[in-house]
Short mmCIF file of C-alpha atoms in Angstrom, two decimals:
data_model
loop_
_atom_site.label_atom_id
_atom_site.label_comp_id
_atom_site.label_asym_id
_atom_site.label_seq_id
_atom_site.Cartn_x
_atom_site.Cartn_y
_atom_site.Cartn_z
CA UNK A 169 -32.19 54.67 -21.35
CA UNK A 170 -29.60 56.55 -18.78
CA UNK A 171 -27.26 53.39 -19.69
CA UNK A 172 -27.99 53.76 -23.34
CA UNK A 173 -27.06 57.81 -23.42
CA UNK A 174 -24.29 57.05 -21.55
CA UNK A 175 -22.92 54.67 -24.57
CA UNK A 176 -23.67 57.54 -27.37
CA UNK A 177 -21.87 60.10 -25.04
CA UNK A 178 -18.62 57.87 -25.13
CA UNK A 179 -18.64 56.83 -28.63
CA UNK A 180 -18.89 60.27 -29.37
CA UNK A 181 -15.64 61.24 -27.48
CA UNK A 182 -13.82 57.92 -28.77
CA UNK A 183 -14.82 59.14 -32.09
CA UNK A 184 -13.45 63.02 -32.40
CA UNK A 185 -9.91 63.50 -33.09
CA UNK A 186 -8.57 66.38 -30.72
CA UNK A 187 -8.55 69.36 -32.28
CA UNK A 188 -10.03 68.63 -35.63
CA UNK A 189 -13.62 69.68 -35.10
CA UNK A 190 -16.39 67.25 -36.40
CA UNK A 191 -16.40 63.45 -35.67
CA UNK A 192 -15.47 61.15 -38.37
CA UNK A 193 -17.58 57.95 -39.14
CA UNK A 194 -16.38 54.20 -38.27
CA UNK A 195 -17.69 51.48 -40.50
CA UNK A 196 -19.86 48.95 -38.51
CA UNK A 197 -16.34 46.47 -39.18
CA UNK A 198 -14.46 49.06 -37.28
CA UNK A 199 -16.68 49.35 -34.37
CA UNK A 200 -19.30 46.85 -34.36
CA UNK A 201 -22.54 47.46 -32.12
CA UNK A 202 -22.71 46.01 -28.31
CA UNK A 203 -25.69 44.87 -29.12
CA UNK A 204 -24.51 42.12 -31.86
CA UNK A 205 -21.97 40.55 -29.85
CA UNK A 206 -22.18 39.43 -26.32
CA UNK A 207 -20.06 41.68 -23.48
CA UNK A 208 -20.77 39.30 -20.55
CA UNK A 209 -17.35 38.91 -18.84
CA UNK A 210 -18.16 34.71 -17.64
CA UNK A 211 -18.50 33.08 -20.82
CA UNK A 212 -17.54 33.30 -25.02
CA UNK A 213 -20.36 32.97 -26.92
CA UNK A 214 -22.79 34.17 -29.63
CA UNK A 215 -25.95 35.67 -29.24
CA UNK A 216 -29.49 32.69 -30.19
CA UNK A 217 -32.71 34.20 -31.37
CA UNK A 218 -34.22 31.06 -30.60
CA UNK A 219 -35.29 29.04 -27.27
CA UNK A 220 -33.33 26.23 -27.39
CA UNK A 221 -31.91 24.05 -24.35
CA UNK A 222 -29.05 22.05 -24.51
CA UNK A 223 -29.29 18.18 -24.74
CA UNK A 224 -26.89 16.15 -22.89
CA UNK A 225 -26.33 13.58 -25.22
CA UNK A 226 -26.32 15.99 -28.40
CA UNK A 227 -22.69 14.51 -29.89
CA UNK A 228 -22.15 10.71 -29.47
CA UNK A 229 -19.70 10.07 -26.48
CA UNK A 230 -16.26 10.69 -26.70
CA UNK A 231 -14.08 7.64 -28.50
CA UNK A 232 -11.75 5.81 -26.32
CA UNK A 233 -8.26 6.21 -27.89
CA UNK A 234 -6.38 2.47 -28.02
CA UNK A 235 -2.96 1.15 -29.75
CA UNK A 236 -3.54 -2.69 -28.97
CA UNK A 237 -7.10 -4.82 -29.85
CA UNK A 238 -7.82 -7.36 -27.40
CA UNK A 239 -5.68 -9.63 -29.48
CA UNK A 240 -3.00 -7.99 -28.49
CA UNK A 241 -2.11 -6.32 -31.91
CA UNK A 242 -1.69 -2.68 -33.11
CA UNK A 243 -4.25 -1.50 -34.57
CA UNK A 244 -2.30 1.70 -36.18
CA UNK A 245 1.26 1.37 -36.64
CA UNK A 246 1.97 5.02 -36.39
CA UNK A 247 0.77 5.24 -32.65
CA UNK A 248 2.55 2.49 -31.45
CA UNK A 249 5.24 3.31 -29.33
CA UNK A 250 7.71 1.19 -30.23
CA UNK A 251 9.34 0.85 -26.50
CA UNK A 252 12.02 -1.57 -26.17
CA UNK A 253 11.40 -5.49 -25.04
CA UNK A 254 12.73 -4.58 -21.90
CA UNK A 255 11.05 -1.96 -20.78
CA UNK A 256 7.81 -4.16 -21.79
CA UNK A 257 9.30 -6.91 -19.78
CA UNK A 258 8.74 -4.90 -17.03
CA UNK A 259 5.59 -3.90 -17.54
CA UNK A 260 4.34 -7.48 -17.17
CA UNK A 261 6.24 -8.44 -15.21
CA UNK A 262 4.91 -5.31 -12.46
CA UNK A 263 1.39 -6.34 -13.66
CA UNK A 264 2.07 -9.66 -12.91
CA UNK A 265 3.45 -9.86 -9.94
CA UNK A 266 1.15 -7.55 -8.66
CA UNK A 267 -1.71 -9.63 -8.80
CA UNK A 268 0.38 -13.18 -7.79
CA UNK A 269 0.54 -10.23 -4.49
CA UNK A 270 -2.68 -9.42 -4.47
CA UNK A 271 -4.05 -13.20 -4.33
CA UNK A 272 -2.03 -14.02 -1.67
CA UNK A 273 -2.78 -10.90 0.75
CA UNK A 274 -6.02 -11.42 -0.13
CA UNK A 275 -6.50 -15.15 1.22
CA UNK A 276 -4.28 -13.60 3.98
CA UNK A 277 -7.01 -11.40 5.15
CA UNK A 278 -9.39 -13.85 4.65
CA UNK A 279 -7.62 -16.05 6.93
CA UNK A 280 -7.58 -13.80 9.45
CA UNK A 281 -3.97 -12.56 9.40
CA UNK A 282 -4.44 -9.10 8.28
CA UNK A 283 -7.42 -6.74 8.90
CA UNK A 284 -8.33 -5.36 5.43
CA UNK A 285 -7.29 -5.23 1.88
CA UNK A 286 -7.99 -4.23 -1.82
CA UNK A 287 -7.07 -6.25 -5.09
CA UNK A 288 -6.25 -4.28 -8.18
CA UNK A 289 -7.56 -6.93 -10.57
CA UNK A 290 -8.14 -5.85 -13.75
CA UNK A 291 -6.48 -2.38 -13.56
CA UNK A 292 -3.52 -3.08 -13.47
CA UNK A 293 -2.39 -1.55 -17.08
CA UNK A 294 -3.81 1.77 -15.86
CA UNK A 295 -0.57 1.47 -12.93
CA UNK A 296 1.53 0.50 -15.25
CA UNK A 297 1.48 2.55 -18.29
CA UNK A 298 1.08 5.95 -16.77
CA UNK A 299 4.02 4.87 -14.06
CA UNK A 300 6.00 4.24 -17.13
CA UNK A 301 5.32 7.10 -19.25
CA UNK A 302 6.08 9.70 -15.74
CA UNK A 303 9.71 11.36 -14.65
CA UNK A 304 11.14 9.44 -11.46
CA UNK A 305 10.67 12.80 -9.37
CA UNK A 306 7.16 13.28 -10.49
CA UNK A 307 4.74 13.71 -7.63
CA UNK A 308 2.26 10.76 -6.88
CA UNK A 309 -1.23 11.80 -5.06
CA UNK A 310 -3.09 7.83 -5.10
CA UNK A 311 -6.62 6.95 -3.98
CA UNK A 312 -5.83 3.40 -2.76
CA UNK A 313 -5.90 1.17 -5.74
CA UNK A 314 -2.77 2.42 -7.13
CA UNK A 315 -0.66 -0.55 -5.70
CA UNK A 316 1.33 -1.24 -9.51
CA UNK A 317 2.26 2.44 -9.67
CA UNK A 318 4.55 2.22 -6.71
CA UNK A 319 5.90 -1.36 -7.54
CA UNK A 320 6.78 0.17 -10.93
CA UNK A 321 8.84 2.33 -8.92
CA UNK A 322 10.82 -0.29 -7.04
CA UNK A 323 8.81 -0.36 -3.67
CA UNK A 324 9.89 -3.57 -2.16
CA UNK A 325 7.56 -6.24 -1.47
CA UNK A 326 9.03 -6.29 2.04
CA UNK A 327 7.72 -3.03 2.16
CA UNK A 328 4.20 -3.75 1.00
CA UNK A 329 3.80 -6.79 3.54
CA UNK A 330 5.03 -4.86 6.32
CA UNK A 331 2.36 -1.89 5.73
CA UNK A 332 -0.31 -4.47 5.70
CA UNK A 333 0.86 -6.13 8.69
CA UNK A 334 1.31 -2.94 10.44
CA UNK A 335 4.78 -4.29 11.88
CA UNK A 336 8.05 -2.77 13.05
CA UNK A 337 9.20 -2.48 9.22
CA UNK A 338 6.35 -0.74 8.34
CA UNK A 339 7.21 3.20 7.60
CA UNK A 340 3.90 4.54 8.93
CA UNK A 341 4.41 2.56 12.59
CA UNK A 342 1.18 0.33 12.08
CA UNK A 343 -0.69 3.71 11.85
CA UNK A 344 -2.60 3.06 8.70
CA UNK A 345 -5.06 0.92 7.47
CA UNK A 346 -3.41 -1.78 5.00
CA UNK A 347 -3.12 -0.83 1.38
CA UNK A 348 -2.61 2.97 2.62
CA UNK A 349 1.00 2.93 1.33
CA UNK A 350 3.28 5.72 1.01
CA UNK A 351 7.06 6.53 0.26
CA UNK A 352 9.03 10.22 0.19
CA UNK A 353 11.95 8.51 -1.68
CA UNK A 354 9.78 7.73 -4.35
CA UNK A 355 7.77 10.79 -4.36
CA UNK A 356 4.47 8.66 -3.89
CA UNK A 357 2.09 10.85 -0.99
CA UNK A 358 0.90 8.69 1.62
CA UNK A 359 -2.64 7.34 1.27
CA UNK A 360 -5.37 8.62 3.10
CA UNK A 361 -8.81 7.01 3.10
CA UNK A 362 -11.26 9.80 3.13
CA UNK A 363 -12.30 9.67 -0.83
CA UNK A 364 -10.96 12.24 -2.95
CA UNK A 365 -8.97 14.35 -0.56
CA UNK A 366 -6.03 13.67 -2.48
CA UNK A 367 -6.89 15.93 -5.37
CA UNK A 368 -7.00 19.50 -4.20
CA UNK A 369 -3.93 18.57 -2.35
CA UNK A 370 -2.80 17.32 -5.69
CA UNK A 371 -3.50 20.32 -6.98
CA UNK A 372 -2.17 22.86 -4.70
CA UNK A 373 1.45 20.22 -4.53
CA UNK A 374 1.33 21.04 -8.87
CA UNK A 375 1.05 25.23 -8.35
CA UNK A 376 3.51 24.90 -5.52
CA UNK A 377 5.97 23.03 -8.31
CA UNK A 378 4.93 25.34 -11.04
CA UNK A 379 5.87 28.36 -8.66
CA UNK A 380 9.11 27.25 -7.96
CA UNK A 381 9.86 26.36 -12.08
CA UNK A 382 11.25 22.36 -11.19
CA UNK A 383 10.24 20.95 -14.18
CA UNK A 384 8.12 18.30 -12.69
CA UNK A 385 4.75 17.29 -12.87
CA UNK A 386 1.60 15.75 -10.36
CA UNK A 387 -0.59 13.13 -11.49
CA UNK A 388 -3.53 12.07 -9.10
CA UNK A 389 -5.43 9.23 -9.44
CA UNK A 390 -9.12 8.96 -8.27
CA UNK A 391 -12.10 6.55 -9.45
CA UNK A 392 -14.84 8.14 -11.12
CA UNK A 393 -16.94 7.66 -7.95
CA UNK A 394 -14.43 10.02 -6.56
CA UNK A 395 -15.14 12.34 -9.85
CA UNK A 396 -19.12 12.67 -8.26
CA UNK A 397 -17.19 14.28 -4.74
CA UNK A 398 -16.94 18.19 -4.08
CA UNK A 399 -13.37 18.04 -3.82
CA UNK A 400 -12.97 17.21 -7.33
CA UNK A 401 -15.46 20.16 -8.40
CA UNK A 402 -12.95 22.25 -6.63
CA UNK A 403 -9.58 20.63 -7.52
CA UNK A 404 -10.22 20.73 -11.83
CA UNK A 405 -11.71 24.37 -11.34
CA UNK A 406 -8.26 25.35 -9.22
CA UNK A 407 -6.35 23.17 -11.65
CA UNK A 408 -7.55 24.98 -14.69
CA UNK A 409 -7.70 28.58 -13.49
CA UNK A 410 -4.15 28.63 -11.70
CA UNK A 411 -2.85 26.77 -14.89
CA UNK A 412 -1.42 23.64 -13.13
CA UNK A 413 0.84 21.23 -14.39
CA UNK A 414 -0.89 18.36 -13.26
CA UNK A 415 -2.72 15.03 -14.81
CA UNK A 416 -6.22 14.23 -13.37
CA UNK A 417 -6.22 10.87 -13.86
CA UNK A 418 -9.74 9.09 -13.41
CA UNK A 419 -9.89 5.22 -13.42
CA UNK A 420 -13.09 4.68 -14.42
CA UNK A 421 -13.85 0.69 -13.63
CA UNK A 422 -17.69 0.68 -13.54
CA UNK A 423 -18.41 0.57 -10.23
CA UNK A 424 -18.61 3.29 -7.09
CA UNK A 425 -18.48 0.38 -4.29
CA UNK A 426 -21.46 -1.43 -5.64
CA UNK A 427 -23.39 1.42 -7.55
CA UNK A 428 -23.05 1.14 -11.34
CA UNK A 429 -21.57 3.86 -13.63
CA UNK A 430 -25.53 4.11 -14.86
CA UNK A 431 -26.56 4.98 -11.38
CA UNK A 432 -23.30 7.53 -10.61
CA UNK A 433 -24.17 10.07 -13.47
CA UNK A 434 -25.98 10.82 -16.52
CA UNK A 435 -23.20 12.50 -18.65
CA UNK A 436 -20.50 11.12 -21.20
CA UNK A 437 -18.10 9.57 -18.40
CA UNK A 438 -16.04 11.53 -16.42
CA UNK A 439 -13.71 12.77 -19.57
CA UNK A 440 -17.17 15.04 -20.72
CA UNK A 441 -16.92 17.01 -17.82
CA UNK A 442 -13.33 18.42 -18.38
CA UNK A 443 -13.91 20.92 -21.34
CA UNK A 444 -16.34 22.29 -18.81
CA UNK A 445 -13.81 23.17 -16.31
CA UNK A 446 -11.20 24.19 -19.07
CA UNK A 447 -9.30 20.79 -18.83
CA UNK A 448 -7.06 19.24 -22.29
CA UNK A 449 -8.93 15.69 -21.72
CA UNK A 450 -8.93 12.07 -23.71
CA UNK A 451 -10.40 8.95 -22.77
CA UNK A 452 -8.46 5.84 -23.14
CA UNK A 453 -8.55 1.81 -23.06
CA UNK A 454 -7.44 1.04 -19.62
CA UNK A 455 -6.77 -2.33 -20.31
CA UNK A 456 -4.53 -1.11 -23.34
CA UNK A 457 -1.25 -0.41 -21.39
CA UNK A 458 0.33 1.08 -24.61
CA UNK A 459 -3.11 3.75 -25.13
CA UNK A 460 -2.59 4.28 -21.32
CA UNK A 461 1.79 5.06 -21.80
CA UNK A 462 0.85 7.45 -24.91
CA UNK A 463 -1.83 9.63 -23.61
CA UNK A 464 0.32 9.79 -19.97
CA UNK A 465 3.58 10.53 -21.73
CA UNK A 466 2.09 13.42 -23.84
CA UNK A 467 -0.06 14.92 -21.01
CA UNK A 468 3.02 14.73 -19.02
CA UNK A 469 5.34 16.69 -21.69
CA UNK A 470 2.47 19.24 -22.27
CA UNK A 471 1.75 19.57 -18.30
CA UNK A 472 5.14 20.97 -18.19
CA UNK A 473 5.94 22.78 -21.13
CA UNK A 474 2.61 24.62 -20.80
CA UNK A 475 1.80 24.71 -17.18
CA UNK A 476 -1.83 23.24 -18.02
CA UNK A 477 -3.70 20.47 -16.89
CA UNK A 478 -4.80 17.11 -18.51
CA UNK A 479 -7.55 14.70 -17.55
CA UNK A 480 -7.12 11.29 -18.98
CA UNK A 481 -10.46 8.74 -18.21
CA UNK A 482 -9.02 5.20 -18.30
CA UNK A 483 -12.29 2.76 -19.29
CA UNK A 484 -11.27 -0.50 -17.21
CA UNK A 485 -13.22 -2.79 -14.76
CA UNK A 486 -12.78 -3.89 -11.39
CA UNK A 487 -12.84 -7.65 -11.18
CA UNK A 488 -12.23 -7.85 -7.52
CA UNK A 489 -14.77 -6.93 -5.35
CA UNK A 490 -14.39 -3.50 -4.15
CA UNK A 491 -12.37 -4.74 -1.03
CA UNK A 492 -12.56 -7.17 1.54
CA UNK A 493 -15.83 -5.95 3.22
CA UNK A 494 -17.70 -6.05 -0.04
CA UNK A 495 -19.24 -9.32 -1.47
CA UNK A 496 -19.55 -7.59 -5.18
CA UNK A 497 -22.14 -11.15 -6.34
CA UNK A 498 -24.48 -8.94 -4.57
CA UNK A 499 -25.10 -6.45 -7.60
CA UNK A 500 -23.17 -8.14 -10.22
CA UNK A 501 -23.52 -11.56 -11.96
CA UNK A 502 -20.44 -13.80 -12.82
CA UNK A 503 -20.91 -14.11 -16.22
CA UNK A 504 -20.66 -10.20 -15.97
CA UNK A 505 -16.64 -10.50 -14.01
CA UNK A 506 -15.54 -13.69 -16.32
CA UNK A 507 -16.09 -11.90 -19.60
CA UNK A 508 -13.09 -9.07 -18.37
CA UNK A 509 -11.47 -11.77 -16.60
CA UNK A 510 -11.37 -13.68 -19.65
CA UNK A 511 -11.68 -11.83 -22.38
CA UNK A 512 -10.18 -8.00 -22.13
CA UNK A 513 -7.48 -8.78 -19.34
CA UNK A 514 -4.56 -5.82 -19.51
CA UNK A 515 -2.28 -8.65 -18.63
CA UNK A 516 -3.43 -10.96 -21.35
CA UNK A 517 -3.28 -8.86 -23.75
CA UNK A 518 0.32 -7.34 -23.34
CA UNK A 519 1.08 -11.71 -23.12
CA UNK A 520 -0.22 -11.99 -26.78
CA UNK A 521 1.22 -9.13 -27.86
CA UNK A 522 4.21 -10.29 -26.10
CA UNK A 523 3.91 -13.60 -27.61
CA UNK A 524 3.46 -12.26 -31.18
CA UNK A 525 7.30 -10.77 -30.82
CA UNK A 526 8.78 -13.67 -29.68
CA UNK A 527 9.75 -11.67 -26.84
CA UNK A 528 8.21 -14.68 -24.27
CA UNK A 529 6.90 -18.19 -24.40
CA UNK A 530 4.67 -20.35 -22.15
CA UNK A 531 8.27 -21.95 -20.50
CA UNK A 532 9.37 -18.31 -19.69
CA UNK A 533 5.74 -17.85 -18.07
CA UNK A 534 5.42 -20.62 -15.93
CA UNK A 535 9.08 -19.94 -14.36
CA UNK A 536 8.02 -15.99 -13.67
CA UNK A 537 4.72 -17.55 -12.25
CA UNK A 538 6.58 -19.85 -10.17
CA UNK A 539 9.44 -17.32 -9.14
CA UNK A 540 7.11 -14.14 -8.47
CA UNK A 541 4.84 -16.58 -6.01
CA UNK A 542 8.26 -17.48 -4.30
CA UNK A 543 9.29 -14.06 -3.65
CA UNK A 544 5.89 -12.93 -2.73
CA UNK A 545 5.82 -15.34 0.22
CA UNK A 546 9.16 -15.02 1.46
CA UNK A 547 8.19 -11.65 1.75
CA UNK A 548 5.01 -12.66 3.22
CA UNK A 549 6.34 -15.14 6.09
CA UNK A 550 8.74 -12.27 6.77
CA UNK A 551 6.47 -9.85 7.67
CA UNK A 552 3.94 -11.80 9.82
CA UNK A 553 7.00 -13.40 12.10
CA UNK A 554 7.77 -9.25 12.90
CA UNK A 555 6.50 -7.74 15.85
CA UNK A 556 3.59 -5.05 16.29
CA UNK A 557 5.46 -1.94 16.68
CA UNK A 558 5.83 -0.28 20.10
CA UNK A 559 2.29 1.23 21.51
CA UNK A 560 4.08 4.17 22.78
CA UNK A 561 4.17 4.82 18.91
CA UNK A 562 0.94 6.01 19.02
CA UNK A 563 1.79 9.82 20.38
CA UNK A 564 4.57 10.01 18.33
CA UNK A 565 5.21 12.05 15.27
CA UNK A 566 2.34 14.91 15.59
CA UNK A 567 3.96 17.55 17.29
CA UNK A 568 8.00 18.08 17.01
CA UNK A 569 7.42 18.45 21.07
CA UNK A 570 4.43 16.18 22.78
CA UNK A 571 2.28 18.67 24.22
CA UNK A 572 1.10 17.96 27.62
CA UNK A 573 -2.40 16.20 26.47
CA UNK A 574 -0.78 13.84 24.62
CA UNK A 575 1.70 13.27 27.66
CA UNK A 576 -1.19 12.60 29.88
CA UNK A 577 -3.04 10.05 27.51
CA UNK A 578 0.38 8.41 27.43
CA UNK A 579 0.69 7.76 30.89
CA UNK A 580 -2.89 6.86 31.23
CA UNK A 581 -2.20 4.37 28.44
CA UNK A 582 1.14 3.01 30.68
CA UNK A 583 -1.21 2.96 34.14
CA UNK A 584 -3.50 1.05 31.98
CA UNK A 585 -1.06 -1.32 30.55
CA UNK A 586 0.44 -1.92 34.10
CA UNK A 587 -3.22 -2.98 35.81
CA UNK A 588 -4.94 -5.22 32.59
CA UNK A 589 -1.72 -5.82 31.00
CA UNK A 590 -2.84 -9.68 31.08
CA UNK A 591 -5.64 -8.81 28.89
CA UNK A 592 -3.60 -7.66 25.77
CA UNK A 593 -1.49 -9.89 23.17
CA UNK A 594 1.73 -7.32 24.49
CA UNK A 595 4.12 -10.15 23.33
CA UNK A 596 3.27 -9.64 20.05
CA UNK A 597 4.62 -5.89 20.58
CA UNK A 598 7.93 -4.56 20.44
CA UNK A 599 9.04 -3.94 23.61
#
């Protein structure tokens, strides 16, 4: 009652004119009641006079934007985006040497030559078309099946063997886990394997560019496992209230490891969630690399001209096992892998389309085959005749002075190294 007295009282002084002696009246238009429109400061809405709870599924799911059918041909002229044969050259061509890689590090670890390692079969349009549709400078945050975004780039397969082999070529010093890849000249941040790190560090890299007005934008890719970790609550939330200029982008392949999308969440995909947070979001064909280059190329322009963020879900599917530790016949059935294999392959569908141009022919593919292989495993027999690098390595590169714990476990490592030296492959070090 004290509160509603209080209200009168001011409406009362709002409503005399100094000096003028009685009040005049406002029309209900001109100052409409509290009470028939909601003042709660979190959230726009209208006031229900009935009890009604929101379904999940109330609208059907959100469509999946594509340009291409699984044919290969464009299903609406107007959104194609007409790039030129060679730019879509080298989108294949990434895509496909990408996977002749993949194969062969694969068998490679399952030969015993490398410790670890993750295919990208099956996703490889979703590297591809946003890595085409972004600005050279633009700022890459990964999860660690983002292998075709930094090829697209012009990371050297040198490069990519040497990480894996954790040699003297490799950047990171034989640091990392393989497939944790990273490169400052190409603006790609290093990969770290904790999931989902990457994207309130994405986020906080995309206010730090809007701050300083470079005209740039951050695109982080995550799997929609990733989507179900804190750290992406927190990084679309900062994203959205800050006003970003950043793209959330969310591979969504089907599988967390080996738990099913139907087991991960009970929403519309991972693109539902972003109108909730205050996110521009689409959901696209994955396996479309022209849907993927459109909806990247616009987020990217708006990212920057409006200092907002996107989220773009990518529908695709993992045909590889997760990685190397996973046996993925375990929760899946072949028939299952074959029909994407098969039948909605990114690569095979850019070949038809490809095909349907006259921009390449089955001669033209079984020299690239041929070639790609070649230079895969020249790269490959490089890299495993290269030494381990140095173990002294190891204390390096924390502190810009080595502070005296780190000088101690050093020379406990050399005392160590001097008495059971005979124990340890040391030839196989740099010296």
């Amino acid at each position: 009652m004290a509160a509603m007295a209080a209200l009168r009282a001011l409406r009362w002084r709002l409503l005399r004119t100094p000096g003028s002696g009685p009040a005049r009246r406002l029309s209900t238009a001109e100052f409409p009641s509290p009470e028939e429109k909601p003042q709660f400061p979190g959230a726009s809405a209208d006031f229900a006079d009935r009890l009604e709870f929101i379904q999940p599924n109330v609208i059907s799911g959100i469509p999946v934007y594509r340009v291409m059918d699984r044919q290969g041909h464009i299903v609406s002229p107007a959104e194609d985006p007409q790039l030129p044969k060679e730019l879509v050259l080298k989108l294949y061509k990434t895509m496909t040497l990408l996977n002749t890689m993949d194969r062969i590090l694969y068998e490679s670890q399952r030969q015993g030559r490398i410790s670890f390692y993750m295919t990208n079969y099956g996703e490889e349009g979703t590297h591809v078309g946003s890595a085409a549709a972004l600005d050279d400078t633009d700022l890459v945050f990964g999860q660690y099946r983002e292998a075709g975004v930094l090829m697209y780039r012009g990371y050297p397969l040198d490069l990519f063997m040497a990480q894996c082999y954790g040699n003297t070529s490799d950047p990171g010093k034989g640091r990392q886990m393989p497939v944790h890849y990273g490169c400052r000249e190409r603006h790609f941040v290093t990969i770290s394997s904790p999931l989902a790190t990457q994207i309130p560090q994405a986020v906080g890299a995309a206010y730090a560019i809007k701050r300083a007005d470079a005209n740039r934008a951050v695109i982080c890719y995550f799997g929609e496992g990733a989507a179900s970790e804190g750290d992406a609550h927190a990084g679309f939330n900062f994203a959205a209230t800050l006003e970003c200029p950043i793209i959330f982008f969310c591979r969504n392949n089907g599988y967390a490891i080996s738990t099913p999308t139907s087991e991960q969440y009970r929403g519309d995909g991972i693109a539902a969630r972003g109108p909730g947070y205050g996110l521009m979001s689409i959901r696209v064909d994955g396996n479309d690399v022209f849907a993927v280059y459109n909806a990247t190329k616009e987020a990217r322009r708006r990212a920057v001209a409006e200092n907002q963020p996107f989220l773009i879900e990518a529908m695709t599917y993992r045909i590889g096992h997760h990685s190397t530790s996973d046996d993925s016949s375990a929760y899946r059935s072949v028939d299952e892998v074959n029909y994407w294999d098969k039948q909605d392959h990114p690569i095979s569908r850019l070949r038809h389309y490809m095909l349907s141009r006259g921009w390449w022919d089955e001669e033209e593919e079984k020299g690239w085959r041929k070639s790609s292989r070649k230079m895969v495993m020249e790269a490959f027999e490089q890299a495993e005749r290269k030494p381990k690098p140095n173990p002294q390595l190891l204390f390096s590169d924390v502190y810009r002075e080595m502070p005296p714990h780190l000088r101690r476990q050093r020379a406990a490592l050399e005392r160590h190294l001097q008495h059971y030296g005979e124990h340890y492959p040391l030839e196989h070090f740099e010296k």
